[in-house]
């Protein structure tokens, strides 16, 4: 899922997002993510609701998933006060006072008109003790129950009330930090509730790549196979392949759009830094294996020229490609699964990435890849 | 002509520029302007020539006009030394030493592969004495002769030389400051040479709007009607209407793209500042009379939301609209001329602009509207 924090996938118009390739039927995302925390602060849920919901607001008629605000309120808000009821916090933008609880988060997500809402969870930072992780997890479980009740209550609103957007699907979030026994308990409790899908939260919050993979590989197989399994805030192309291998169905990550703005571009031969002087006269497309507008219309030399000269269009071209690259990877994965050849697809993809002419760039941490 | 200083119309991909409207056949520019001064410094003419010329570089197969570098070298370069031969100057970017002369400018423009090149002129600032203006104008005339000879020599290159891009059409530039007699002399001398079109230079350089209009109204009727007449670096929608009334055929101006980046948007009801709080909940399209992607997909509320939150997509949406607005104005002008109703078209356009709900914003000066 491309990340559209403020109801905009950064650097792209909605029309561009729908047409990343000249062949508009390919490389076109079916779902995006928006952020409850950000939208409740800017422009505010009242504004979006009055304008007909987030789909109409951004002119997007495909699916939208919203996160619950839990992650951002714990990572961004300057001052916060946690209680059983919810979180009082001050906006990181203007210091204004706000409150989020399971009921409030679900209400906002429903008023945004999203298709899939997330349960409101506490998302503690990496590095806390087992005891703190357990306490936080138990709060998340109680909040999950309240989130579900709030959604179900909304779904069951008497018809005499003013017409509202249909109640969204709701996903539960498994927490438990890096502790296997807590993760197992969290899966048992969360999956006992009637959510429409399940997410692994509390990853991409500062732990090492190895820890992220360990949590993912341990937790995913415990989740019900018959409902969507979503790994939040992950990750690199390699992470996506490993995630799918473990059983993950859905991902979101700011990496394609944020890296694009930093000139770090994904290609089938590995990542490249487009500002590198060796691209100054390079007539080749960014990625010969990509059918996006960037790769089918301009050269690496042109992309470097725009980027080093701070042209806004550089960010647009780069974002088109990086988002298309991720979508194409997921499309390839789906096709490989359908033809029962996921293993060889993964091997091929990984060997090509590491053998290519691209810059040697490694991602050592899983941290900071989730939209804040 | 949309301005594409660095072979990129700021904030837009080439694909976007070709498809400003969902109906791609309308609001699609047929010609853009690029800047010799900027491209010779970044990425350098060698790079662009090796990559097959500016059209291929930016994936643009329609017409390109380049200015000669004269205006920028006199307005941007930090240190310059003017002689009969040309101008030695230092780059405003890195202080590197460069030289431009009529021959060098024409050579660069030809190697860029543009369709229309401009003669190399001296473009003095506003406020100089009549004596200085006359001296400068006479140098421009001598340089015009050399520019034409350089282009004709290039066109006549022996076939035994390596294949080069076809020699471009070449426009001469009339100077003479704010002095009618000098403008008249300049027209006589420049138009006696076999240029393919004629431009009025030395406007939009700091003079008042009244002075610009006076120069334009005095000079344009003196230019031959059978060749294109081009007013350089102008202007507002009103300026374009007044220019056409005087006989001008071509304009270039950074105003649509630069204003877009500043959130200043042109509409059929006048200019608006999109950051204005009164647009926060406004569900209407930016301009109900516009068929661009911005106006047909999103609301003023959404545009304001993106702009006040520093989303890059705001600049993209705004630029799409402002460029489309200018193209639509020129399209309307052409249609009105064809149906012999230009006068009433102009009256209608101007009365609607001033009666609208848009912000009261006036343009008092003609200065700084030319791409530097």
XYZ file of C-alpha atoms in Angstrom:
744
model
C 0.000 0.000 0.000
C 1.486 3.352 -0.991
C 1.423 5.695 1.992
C -0.758 8.787 1.631
C -0.268 10.370 5.040
C -2.250 13.533 4.473
C -4.611 12.032 1.877
C -1.869 12.468 -0.731
C 0.832 10.035 -1.737
C 3.717 12.436 -1.424
C 4.780 14.178 -4.667
C 2.003 12.659 -6.795
C -1.400 13.811 -7.892
C -4.110 11.205 -7.563
C -4.283 11.066 -11.341
C -0.581 10.218 -11.500
C -0.987 7.520 -8.899
C -3.652 5.946 -11.096
C -1.431 6.168 -14.180
C 2.098 5.303 -13.138
C 2.584 3.512 -16.428
C 1.589 4.583 -19.950
C -0.343 1.308 -19.936
C -2.683 2.486 -17.252
C -4.005 -0.955 -16.457
C -0.693 -2.056 -14.971
C 1.196 -0.566 -12.036
C -1.884 1.051 -10.616
C -2.409 0.674 -6.879
C -5.701 -0.767 -5.646
C -5.370 0.536 -2.081
C -3.549 3.274 -0.218
C -2.985 4.078 3.449
C -3.854 7.360 5.151
C -3.077 8.483 8.682
C -5.765 9.185 11.239
C -3.417 11.172 13.479
C -2.319 13.484 10.690
C -5.755 13.963 9.170
C -7.429 14.648 12.513
C -4.950 17.485 13.002
C -4.860 18.677 9.402
C -7.367 19.455 7.935
C -9.503 17.854 10.660
C -12.067 15.110 10.350
C -14.947 17.604 10.258
C -13.600 19.149 7.075
C -13.111 15.825 5.328
C -16.451 14.457 6.480
C -18.276 17.536 5.225
C -16.516 17.209 1.891
C -17.817 13.672 1.528
C -15.002 11.587 2.993
C -11.400 10.932 2.159
C -12.106 9.260 -1.176
C -13.887 12.274 -2.543
C -11.445 14.624 -0.818
C -8.494 13.245 -2.773
C -10.483 12.031 -5.795
C -9.611 8.388 -5.189
C -12.292 5.765 -5.779
C -10.304 2.690 -4.798
C -9.722 1.263 -1.347
C -8.330 3.262 1.567
C -6.942 1.854 4.805
C -6.347 4.180 7.726
C -4.065 3.485 10.595
C -5.566 4.227 13.977
C -3.276 7.030 15.070
C -1.760 4.844 17.761
C 1.700 4.699 16.272
C 1.935 8.422 15.558
C 0.544 9.559 18.876
C 3.295 7.618 20.617
C 6.083 8.614 18.223
C 5.210 12.187 17.235
C 3.072 13.921 19.835
C 5.222 16.109 22.059
C 3.349 15.659 25.316
C 1.009 12.798 26.034
C -0.798 11.363 29.005
C -1.791 7.731 28.817
C -4.708 6.300 30.775
C -6.951 3.279 30.536
C -9.409 5.437 28.678
C -7.048 6.684 25.979
C -4.318 9.230 25.278
C -4.389 12.943 25.814
C -1.730 14.572 23.677
C -0.604 17.806 22.148
C -0.207 18.230 18.414
C 3.406 18.145 17.203
C 2.435 20.975 14.841
C 0.821 23.633 16.985
C 0.646 22.223 20.491
C -3.146 22.061 20.460
C -4.716 19.530 22.846
C -6.346 16.367 21.524
C -7.608 13.054 22.772
C -7.561 9.643 21.154
C -9.198 6.507 22.473
C -10.443 3.360 20.773
C -13.903 4.878 20.402
C -12.600 8.217 19.187
C -10.191 6.619 16.711
C -12.869 4.369 15.227
C -15.258 7.289 15.010
C -12.699 9.361 13.128
C -11.796 6.528 10.794
C -15.435 5.902 10.022
C -16.103 9.581 9.421
C -13.129 9.663 7.070
C -15.055 7.017 5.176
C -12.207 4.544 4.864
C -12.706 0.963 3.718
C -10.437 -0.630 6.303
C -9.881 0.823 9.764
C -7.285 -0.306 12.296
C -7.898 -0.963 15.973
C -6.409 1.664 18.295
C -3.296 0.229 19.902
C -0.487 1.347 22.138
C 2.687 1.139 20.144
C 5.598 1.259 22.593
C 9.143 2.027 21.456
C 11.777 -0.648 21.010
C 13.971 -1.424 24.003
C 11.384 -1.613 26.772
C 11.440 -4.384 29.349
C 9.395 -7.565 29.078
C 7.239 -6.320 31.925
C 6.523 -3.015 30.180
C 5.858 -4.816 26.908
C 3.380 -7.138 28.618
C 1.557 -4.302 30.340
C 1.328 -2.350 27.081
C 0.144 -5.426 25.202
C -2.627 -6.045 27.680
C -3.815 -2.463 27.278
C -3.771 -2.968 23.501
C -5.939 -6.054 23.970
C -8.509 -4.148 26.021
C -8.439 -1.336 23.476
C -8.885 -3.877 20.673
C -12.087 -5.100 22.312
C -13.317 -1.508 22.648
C -12.323 -0.725 19.034
C -14.335 -3.673 17.799
C -17.320 -2.764 19.938
C -17.160 0.817 18.673
C -17.078 -0.339 15.056
C -19.887 -2.827 15.638
C -21.928 -0.180 17.388
C -21.401 2.157 14.468
C -22.423 -0.588 12.060
C -25.570 -1.146 14.056
C -26.595 2.510 14.286
C -30.367 2.881 14.082
C -31.523 3.862 10.641
C -33.221 6.897 12.175
C -29.848 8.549 12.753
C -28.406 10.779 10.033
C -26.893 8.757 7.218
C -23.244 8.011 7.818
C -20.559 6.308 5.838
C -20.831 2.524 6.045
C -18.896 1.053 8.945
C -15.443 0.047 7.739
C -13.826 -3.349 7.917
C -11.667 -3.469 11.043
C -8.280 -5.104 11.545
C -6.872 -6.074 14.919
C -3.229 -5.451 15.781
C -0.939 -7.953 17.493
C 1.665 -6.457 19.831
C 4.139 -8.038 22.275
C 7.472 -6.499 21.344
C 10.350 -8.856 20.662
C 9.085 -11.483 23.111
C 7.847 -14.716 21.543
C 5.585 -15.712 24.411
C 3.954 -12.274 24.428
C 3.482 -12.351 20.675
C 1.866 -15.783 20.997
C -0.475 -14.576 23.729
C -1.309 -11.473 21.727
C -2.188 -13.548 18.662
C -4.425 -15.759 20.798
C -6.282 -12.860 22.335
C -6.567 -10.662 19.248
C -7.478 -13.490 16.903
C -10.206 -14.627 19.257
C -12.001 -11.396 18.392
C -14.033 -11.097 15.220
C -11.750 -8.770 13.263
C -11.764 -8.754 9.472
C -7.999 -9.000 9.271
C -4.941 -9.051 11.507
C -1.851 -6.892 11.600
C 1.532 -7.301 13.212
C 2.253 -4.010 14.915
C 5.208 -2.901 16.978
C 7.688 -3.569 14.183
C 9.755 -0.990 12.305
C 9.947 0.940 15.578
C 13.700 0.841 16.109
C 14.510 -2.856 16.416
C 17.205 -4.483 14.283
C 16.408 -6.058 10.959
C 17.108 -9.483 12.484
C 14.647 -8.800 15.311
C 12.000 -7.616 12.849
C 12.419 -10.755 10.780
C 12.329 -12.908 13.894
C 9.062 -11.345 15.094
C 7.578 -11.625 11.626
C 8.631 -15.226 11.094
C 7.447 -16.246 14.527
C 4.138 -14.398 14.517
C 2.811 -14.673 10.974
C 2.203 -18.435 10.919
C 0.166 -18.098 14.114
C -2.336 -15.790 12.393
C -5.436 -17.252 10.717
C -4.764 -17.993 7.066
C -8.289 -17.195 5.940
C -8.084 -13.495 6.812
C -5.647 -10.839 5.534
C -2.320 -10.650 7.376
C -0.725 -7.224 7.382
C 2.827 -6.325 8.451
C 2.795 -2.664 9.446
C 5.488 -0.221 8.348
C 7.664 -2.693 6.428
C 9.855 -2.518 4.356
C 12.571 -3.073 1.740
C 11.934 -5.194 -1.362
C 13.765 -8.018 0.388
C 11.523 -7.570 3.431
C 8.451 -7.870 1.240
C 9.707 -11.118 -0.283
C 10.548 -12.505 3.140
C 7.218 -11.328 4.487
C 5.256 -13.024 1.760
C 7.305 -16.170 2.308
C 6.202 -16.049 5.941
C 2.563 -15.580 4.939
C 2.083 -11.793 4.945
C -0.509 -10.405 2.511
C -0.271 -6.657 3.033
C 2.445 -4.095 3.695
C 2.765 -0.357 3.938
C 5.969 1.588 3.992
C 7.137 5.136 3.362
C 10.339 3.827 1.826
C 9.363 4.121 -1.851
C 8.102 7.684 -1.544
C 10.629 8.940 1.006
C 13.608 7.378 -0.724
C 12.391 8.922 -3.966
C 12.602 12.356 -2.399
C 16.145 11.559 -1.262
C 17.150 10.405 -4.745
C 17.476 6.778 -3.653
C 15.857 4.722 -6.384
C 14.983 1.050 -6.448
C 15.819 -0.902 -9.579
C 15.717 -4.544 -10.550
C 19.528 -4.431 -10.294
C 19.588 -2.894 -6.829
C 19.304 0.585 -5.371
C 21.014 3.585 -6.915
C 21.690 7.121 -5.725
C 20.641 9.165 -8.735
C 22.848 12.117 -7.783
C 25.931 9.991 -8.477
C 28.144 11.696 -11.073
C 28.423 8.515 -13.094
C 24.825 9.000 -14.243
C 25.528 12.481 -15.671
C 25.697 11.229 -19.255
C 23.917 7.900 -18.848
C 21.349 7.572 -21.652
C 19.777 4.401 -20.253
C 16.414 4.255 -18.546
C 16.560 4.126 -14.779
C 15.442 0.482 -14.883
C 15.173 -1.279 -18.233
C 12.817 -3.789 -16.636
C 10.291 -1.177 -15.543
C 7.325 0.088 -17.560
C 6.589 3.203 -15.505
C 6.380 6.665 -17.071
C 9.785 7.614 -15.699
C 11.563 4.589 -17.145
C 9.765 4.721 -20.480
C 10.245 8.429 -21.147
C 13.501 9.791 -19.686
C 17.111 8.771 -19.022
C 19.201 8.449 -15.893
C 21.104 11.506 -17.110
C 17.906 13.554 -17.158
C 16.822 12.274 -13.733
C 20.221 13.152 -12.291
C 20.094 16.586 -13.925
C 16.705 17.341 -12.368
C 17.697 15.953 -8.977
C 21.018 17.758 -8.548
C 19.369 21.003 -9.634
C 16.590 20.701 -7.061
C 13.830 20.560 -9.635
C 10.507 19.557 -8.111
C 9.887 17.341 -11.120
C 12.805 15.167 -9.936
C 10.781 14.184 -6.886
C 7.784 13.446 -9.072
C 9.711 11.284 -11.546
C 11.497 9.474 -8.720
C 8.295 8.820 -6.814
C 6.486 7.520 -9.891
C 9.256 4.998 -10.368
C 9.726 3.867 -6.773
C 6.017 3.350 -6.215
C 5.746 1.531 -9.551
C 8.730 -0.632 -8.610
C 7.051 -1.761 -5.395
C 3.735 -2.395 -7.116
C 5.485 -4.352 -9.848
C 7.280 -6.437 -7.252
C 3.998 -7.284 -5.550
C 2.405 -8.021 -8.911
C 5.281 -10.364 -9.729
C 4.854 -12.042 -6.354
C 1.138 -12.557 -6.915
C 1.728 -14.011 -10.361
C 4.467 -16.298 -9.039
C 2.222 -17.559 -6.256
C -0.559 -18.208 -8.746
C 1.812 -20.240 -10.905
C 3.288 -21.995 -7.900
C 6.749 -20.536 -8.501
C 7.195 -18.061 -5.667
C 10.430 -19.654 -4.475
C 12.202 -19.339 -7.788
C 10.781 -15.838 -8.307
C 12.261 -14.780 -4.989
C 15.636 -16.347 -5.734
C 15.758 -14.691 -9.133
C 14.764 -11.292 -7.781
C 17.277 -11.384 -4.944
C 20.160 -12.620 -7.078
C 19.527 -9.978 -9.709
C 19.385 -7.215 -7.119
C 22.718 -8.208 -5.654
C 24.482 -8.794 -8.981
C 23.449 -5.569 -10.659
C 25.326 -2.416 -11.535
C 23.549 -0.435 -8.894
C 25.212 1.245 -5.966
C 26.055 -0.944 -3.036
C 23.542 0.208 -0.485
C 22.413 -1.799 2.465
C 19.519 -1.402 4.796
C 20.670 -2.518 8.183
C 17.810 -1.414 10.339
C 14.078 -1.721 10.124
C 13.661 1.500 12.048
C 12.069 4.660 10.787
C 10.511 3.103 7.745
C 7.050 3.544 9.049
C 5.203 6.752 8.284
C 5.284 9.041 11.275
C 5.074 29.215 -24.165
C 5.473 27.515 -20.812
C 8.969 28.168 -19.470
C 11.183 25.101 -19.070
C 14.371 26.742 -17.843
C 16.403 23.589 -17.218
C 14.608 21.494 -19.849
C 11.768 20.971 -17.373
C 8.637 23.042 -16.881
C 8.958 23.429 -13.153
C 6.986 20.905 -11.048
C 5.714 18.899 -14.027
C 6.867 15.775 -15.785
C 6.855 16.009 -19.553
C 4.007 13.527 -19.578
C 1.964 15.813 -17.345
C 2.670 18.784 -19.546
C 1.271 16.811 -22.483
C -1.838 15.816 -20.517
C -2.913 18.819 -18.490
C -6.517 17.871 -19.120
C -8.206 14.470 -19.002
C -9.117 15.278 -22.615
C -5.524 15.167 -23.736
C -6.195 16.895 -27.034
C -6.973 20.177 -25.332
C -4.770 22.290 -23.073
C -1.612 20.705 -24.394
C 1.210 23.097 -25.229
C 2.727 22.982 -28.696
C 5.947 24.784 -27.771
C 8.045 25.452 -24.683
C 10.995 27.712 -23.908
C 14.345 26.576 -22.497
C 17.275 28.694 -21.355
C 20.650 28.593 -23.043
C 22.425 30.197 -20.080
C 21.081 27.661 -17.589
C 21.563 24.616 -19.783
C 25.130 25.560 -20.762
C 25.973 25.614 -17.049
C 23.816 22.645 -16.033
C 24.156 19.963 -17.340
C 26.244 21.523 -20.134
C 25.609 21.485 -23.842
C 27.990 18.543 -24.373
C 25.848 16.312 -22.185
C 22.606 17.246 -23.916
C 24.128 17.013 -27.397
C 25.507 13.533 -26.702
C 22.117 12.456 -25.407
C 20.522 13.473 -28.695
C 19.428 17.043 -28.023
C 16.998 18.732 -25.686
C 13.889 17.091 -27.152
C 15.145 13.613 -26.452
C 16.679 14.739 -23.143
C 13.306 15.742 -21.746
C 11.193 13.402 -23.881
C 9.418 16.250 -25.654
C 8.676 15.890 -29.352
C 7.015 19.241 -29.933
C 8.646 22.595 -30.602
C 11.319 24.140 -28.379
C 12.463 27.755 -28.425
C 15.650 28.713 -26.604
C 16.524 32.163 -25.485
C 20.049 33.180 -26.272
C 21.415 33.573 -22.771
C 21.687 37.319 -23.203
C 19.086 38.223 -20.617
C 20.396 35.839 -17.954
C 24.049 36.681 -18.420
C 23.227 40.315 -17.703
C 20.818 39.640 -14.844
C 22.295 36.604 -13.089
C 26.018 36.251 -13.686
C 27.956 37.626 -10.751
C 30.927 39.050 -12.617
C 30.936 39.846 -16.295
C 33.164 41.638 -18.762
C 31.527 42.970 -21.863
C 33.444 43.507 -25.101
C 32.600 43.856 -28.761
C 33.313 40.164 -29.090
C 30.959 38.947 -26.365
C 30.665 38.525 -22.597
C 33.018 36.822 -20.217
C 31.174 35.898 -17.054
C 31.248 33.724 -14.017
C 28.494 31.245 -13.248
C 26.088 32.354 -10.525
C 26.169 28.762 -9.293
C 29.816 27.866 -8.856
C 31.800 30.866 -10.089
C 33.205 28.947 -13.053
C 34.343 31.092 -16.015
C 32.355 31.096 -19.247
C 32.075 33.089 -22.443
C 29.081 33.886 -24.572
C 29.124 35.615 -27.928
C 26.702 35.580 -30.842
C 28.616 32.699 -32.436
C 28.905 30.757 -29.199
C 25.219 31.262 -28.317
C 24.037 30.129 -31.745
C 26.362 27.134 -31.613
C 24.963 26.100 -28.226
C 21.367 26.590 -29.291
C 21.944 24.546 -32.416
C 23.651 21.788 -30.477
C 20.718 21.743 -28.049
C 18.706 20.950 -31.152
C 16.035 23.584 -30.606
C 13.527 24.523 -33.272
C 13.718 28.273 -32.751
C 16.857 30.051 -31.550
C 17.131 33.662 -30.461
C 19.818 36.123 -31.555
C 22.318 36.986 -28.821
C 21.532 40.441 -27.484
C 22.658 42.769 -24.774
C 19.768 43.223 -22.398
C 20.505 46.272 -20.253
C 18.606 46.956 -17.041
C 15.810 49.503 -16.783
C 16.767 53.022 -15.812
C 19.813 53.610 -18.009
C 20.286 56.850 -19.923
C 19.266 57.323 -23.535
C 22.945 57.399 -24.489
C 23.626 54.074 -22.760
C 20.492 52.559 -24.281
C 21.576 53.676 -27.752
C 25.088 52.283 -27.344
C 23.740 48.983 -26.071
C 21.197 48.803 -28.884
C 23.871 49.315 -31.497
C 25.907 46.481 -30.021
C 22.783 44.306 -30.130
C 22.403 45.159 -33.820
C 25.989 44.134 -34.607
C 25.489 40.956 -32.567
C 22.241 40.277 -34.436
C 24.138 40.338 -37.741
C 26.757 37.960 -36.324
C 24.039 35.681 -34.863
C 22.383 35.434 -38.249
C 25.691 34.780 -40.011
C 26.511 32.068 -37.460
C 23.163 30.374 -37.981
C 23.432 30.653 -41.771
C 26.972 29.285 -41.656
C 25.761 26.357 -39.589
C 22.921 25.753 -42.012
C 25.425 25.737 -44.862
C 27.906 23.347 -43.223
C 29.484 21.016 -45.800
C 27.876 17.605 -45.818
C 31.305 16.104 -45.144
C 31.184 17.354 -41.559
C 29.691 15.117 -38.870
C 25.928 15.150 -38.933
C 24.495 17.864 -36.738
C 21.028 18.891 -35.801
C 19.344 20.949 -38.475
C 20.007 24.656 -38.124
C 17.165 26.237 -36.142
C 14.898 29.052 -37.163
C 16.324 32.294 -35.785
C 14.485 35.273 -34.347
C 15.962 38.761 -34.088
C 15.459 40.891 -30.980
C 14.532 44.555 -30.988
C 16.001 46.661 -28.153
C 16.041 50.404 -27.467
C 14.805 50.695 -23.903
C 11.893 53.019 -23.244
C 12.868 55.407 -26.051
C 10.525 55.484 -29.024
C 13.080 56.731 -31.517
C 15.536 54.021 -30.503
C 12.855 51.342 -30.709
C 11.976 52.607 -34.194
C 15.607 52.510 -35.305
C 16.040 49.070 -33.782
C 13.024 47.742 -35.655
C 14.376 49.173 -38.902
C 17.791 47.626 -38.463
C 16.717 44.242 -37.082
C 13.847 43.775 -39.513
C 16.133 44.536 -42.440
C 17.890 41.251 -41.608
C 16.468 37.934 -42.776
C 15.277 36.595 -39.437
C 12.438 34.077 -39.228
C 10.628 36.060 -36.574
C 11.064 39.143 -34.419
C 11.004 39.646 -30.687
C 10.639 42.677 -28.493
C 13.351 42.393 -25.859
C 14.274 44.683 -23.015
C 10.824 44.503 -21.444
C 9.908 42.925 -18.108
C 13.287 44.129 -16.838
C 12.120 46.475 -14.111
C 10.109 49.118 -15.953
C 6.576 50.016 -14.905
C 3.571 48.290 -16.369
C 2.674 51.512 -18.185
C 6.147 51.711 -19.712
C 5.992 48.081 -20.803
C 2.623 48.651 -22.452
C 3.891 51.813 -24.079
C 6.926 50.040 -25.565
C 4.762 47.160 -26.698
C 2.076 49.325 -28.244
C 4.610 51.522 -29.978
C 6.893 48.782 -31.275
C 4.617 45.906 -32.274
C 2.863 47.621 -35.197
C 6.278 48.458 -36.666
C 7.193 44.754 -36.940
C 6.408 42.836 -40.147
C 2.986 41.200 -39.966
C 3.991 38.188 -42.025
C 6.475 36.867 -39.468
C 5.903 35.850 -35.817
C 6.053 38.677 -33.287
C 7.202 37.654 -29.828
C 7.035 39.716 -26.633
C 9.697 38.338 -24.301
C 9.060 37.688 -20.618
C 5.426 38.908 -20.500
C 3.089 38.589 -18.632
C -0.253 38.584 -16.832
C -3.442 37.386 -18.547
C -4.335 41.046 -19.111
C -0.900 41.632 -20.657
C -1.471 38.750 -23.060
C -4.802 40.181 -24.155
C -3.281 43.627 -24.607
C -0.307 42.120 -26.407
C -2.468 40.243 -28.861
C -4.515 43.391 -29.418
C -1.267 45.141 -30.355
C -0.329 42.326 -32.733
C 1.844 40.002 -30.606
C 1.794 36.296 -31.530
C 4.044 34.719 -28.903
C 4.752 35.161 -25.199
C 6.757 33.456 -22.520
C 6.520 34.076 -18.821
C 7.404 32.337 -15.582
C 4.274 33.716 -13.986
C 2.040 30.634 -14.340
C 4.643 28.233 -12.955
C 6.188 30.521 -10.354
C 2.874 31.804 -9.053
C 1.723 28.194 -8.804
C 4.601 27.442 -6.463
C 3.612 30.460 -4.375
C -0.003 29.343 -4.199
C -1.192 32.198 -6.398
C -3.676 30.711 -8.832
C -5.278 32.221 -11.897
C -8.974 31.679 -12.393
C -11.569 32.984 -14.792
C -12.861 35.066 -11.869
C -9.456 36.525 -10.991
C -6.433 35.429 -8.988
C -6.748 33.659 -5.669
C -4.283 32.851 -2.892
C -5.076 29.218 -2.201
C -3.720 29.364 1.354
C -6.580 31.661 2.320
C -8.547 30.178 5.230
C -11.832 30.751 3.442
C -10.995 27.855 1.119
C -10.543 25.374 3.993
C -13.953 23.793 3.483
C -14.669 24.956 -0.067
C -15.918 21.972 -2.089
C -15.878 23.828 -5.418
C -13.307 23.269 -8.117
C -10.595 25.890 -8.270
C -12.118 27.228 -11.501
C -15.435 25.868 -12.694
C -14.599 27.076 -16.199
C -11.390 25.045 -16.441
C -11.078 21.488 -17.746
C -7.595 20.739 -16.352
C -6.891 17.709 -14.181
C -6.745 19.857 -11.053
C -10.117 21.489 -11.617
C -11.836 18.286 -12.724
C -10.598 16.068 -9.888
C -10.119 17.978 -6.627
C -11.601 20.836 -4.618
C -10.258 24.145 -3.404
C -10.356 22.663 0.097
C -8.034 19.852 -0.970
C -5.675 22.239 -2.789
C -5.514 24.471 0.274
C -4.913 21.450 2.515
C -1.980 20.303 0.370
C -0.541 23.802 0.053
C -0.628 24.814 3.706
C 0.901 21.467 4.646
C 3.813 21.874 2.229
C 2.895 18.844 0.176
C 4.875 18.672 -3.050
C 1.710 17.590 -4.825
C 0.297 21.068 -4.112
C 2.907 22.568 -6.425
C 2.080 19.971 -9.057
C -1.684 20.537 -8.915
C -1.207 24.314 -8.875
C 1.175 24.259 -11.827
C -1.087 22.009 -13.876
C -3.870 24.518 -13.425
C -1.947 27.733 -13.980
C -0.284 26.452 -17.157
C -3.630 25.117 -18.376
C -5.250 28.471 -17.598
C -2.731 30.328 -19.764
C -3.029 27.805 -22.584
C -6.794 28.012 -22.427
C -6.646 31.788 -22.554
C -4.486 31.649 -25.677
C -6.757 29.024 -27.192
C -9.745 31.262 -26.530
C -7.903 34.175 -28.118
C -7.091 32.151 -31.246
C -10.677 30.996 -31.569
C -11.973 34.531 -31.063
C -9.630 35.876 -33.722
C -10.716 33.137 -36.112
C -14.352 34.067 -35.558
C -13.599 37.781 -35.751
C -14.707 38.393 -32.161
C -11.445 39.133 -30.339
C -12.678 42.467 -29.015
C -15.731 41.049 -27.320
C -13.736 38.062 -26.053
C -11.270 40.413 -24.414
C -14.019 42.548 -22.873
C -15.777 39.477 -21.509
C -12.597 37.980 -20.087
C -11.513 41.202 -18.394
C -14.930 41.982 -16.945
C -15.287 38.470 -15.558
C -11.833 38.593 -13.957
C -12.611 41.843 -12.176
C -16.118 40.899 -11.059
C -15.302 37.492 -9.622
C -15.087 36.179 -6.101
C -11.349 35.921 -6.288
C -8.920 37.779 -4.090
C -8.201 41.334 -5.059
C -4.668 41.083 -6.288
C -3.034 43.525 -8.618
C 0.120 43.302 -10.643
C 1.650 46.735 -10.660
C 5.004 46.041 -12.170
C 6.188 44.120 -15.194
C 9.484 43.400 -13.483
C 10.790 40.021 -12.554
C 8.284 38.087 -14.584
C 10.900 36.877 -16.966
C 12.733 33.650 -16.231
C 16.150 34.414 -14.816
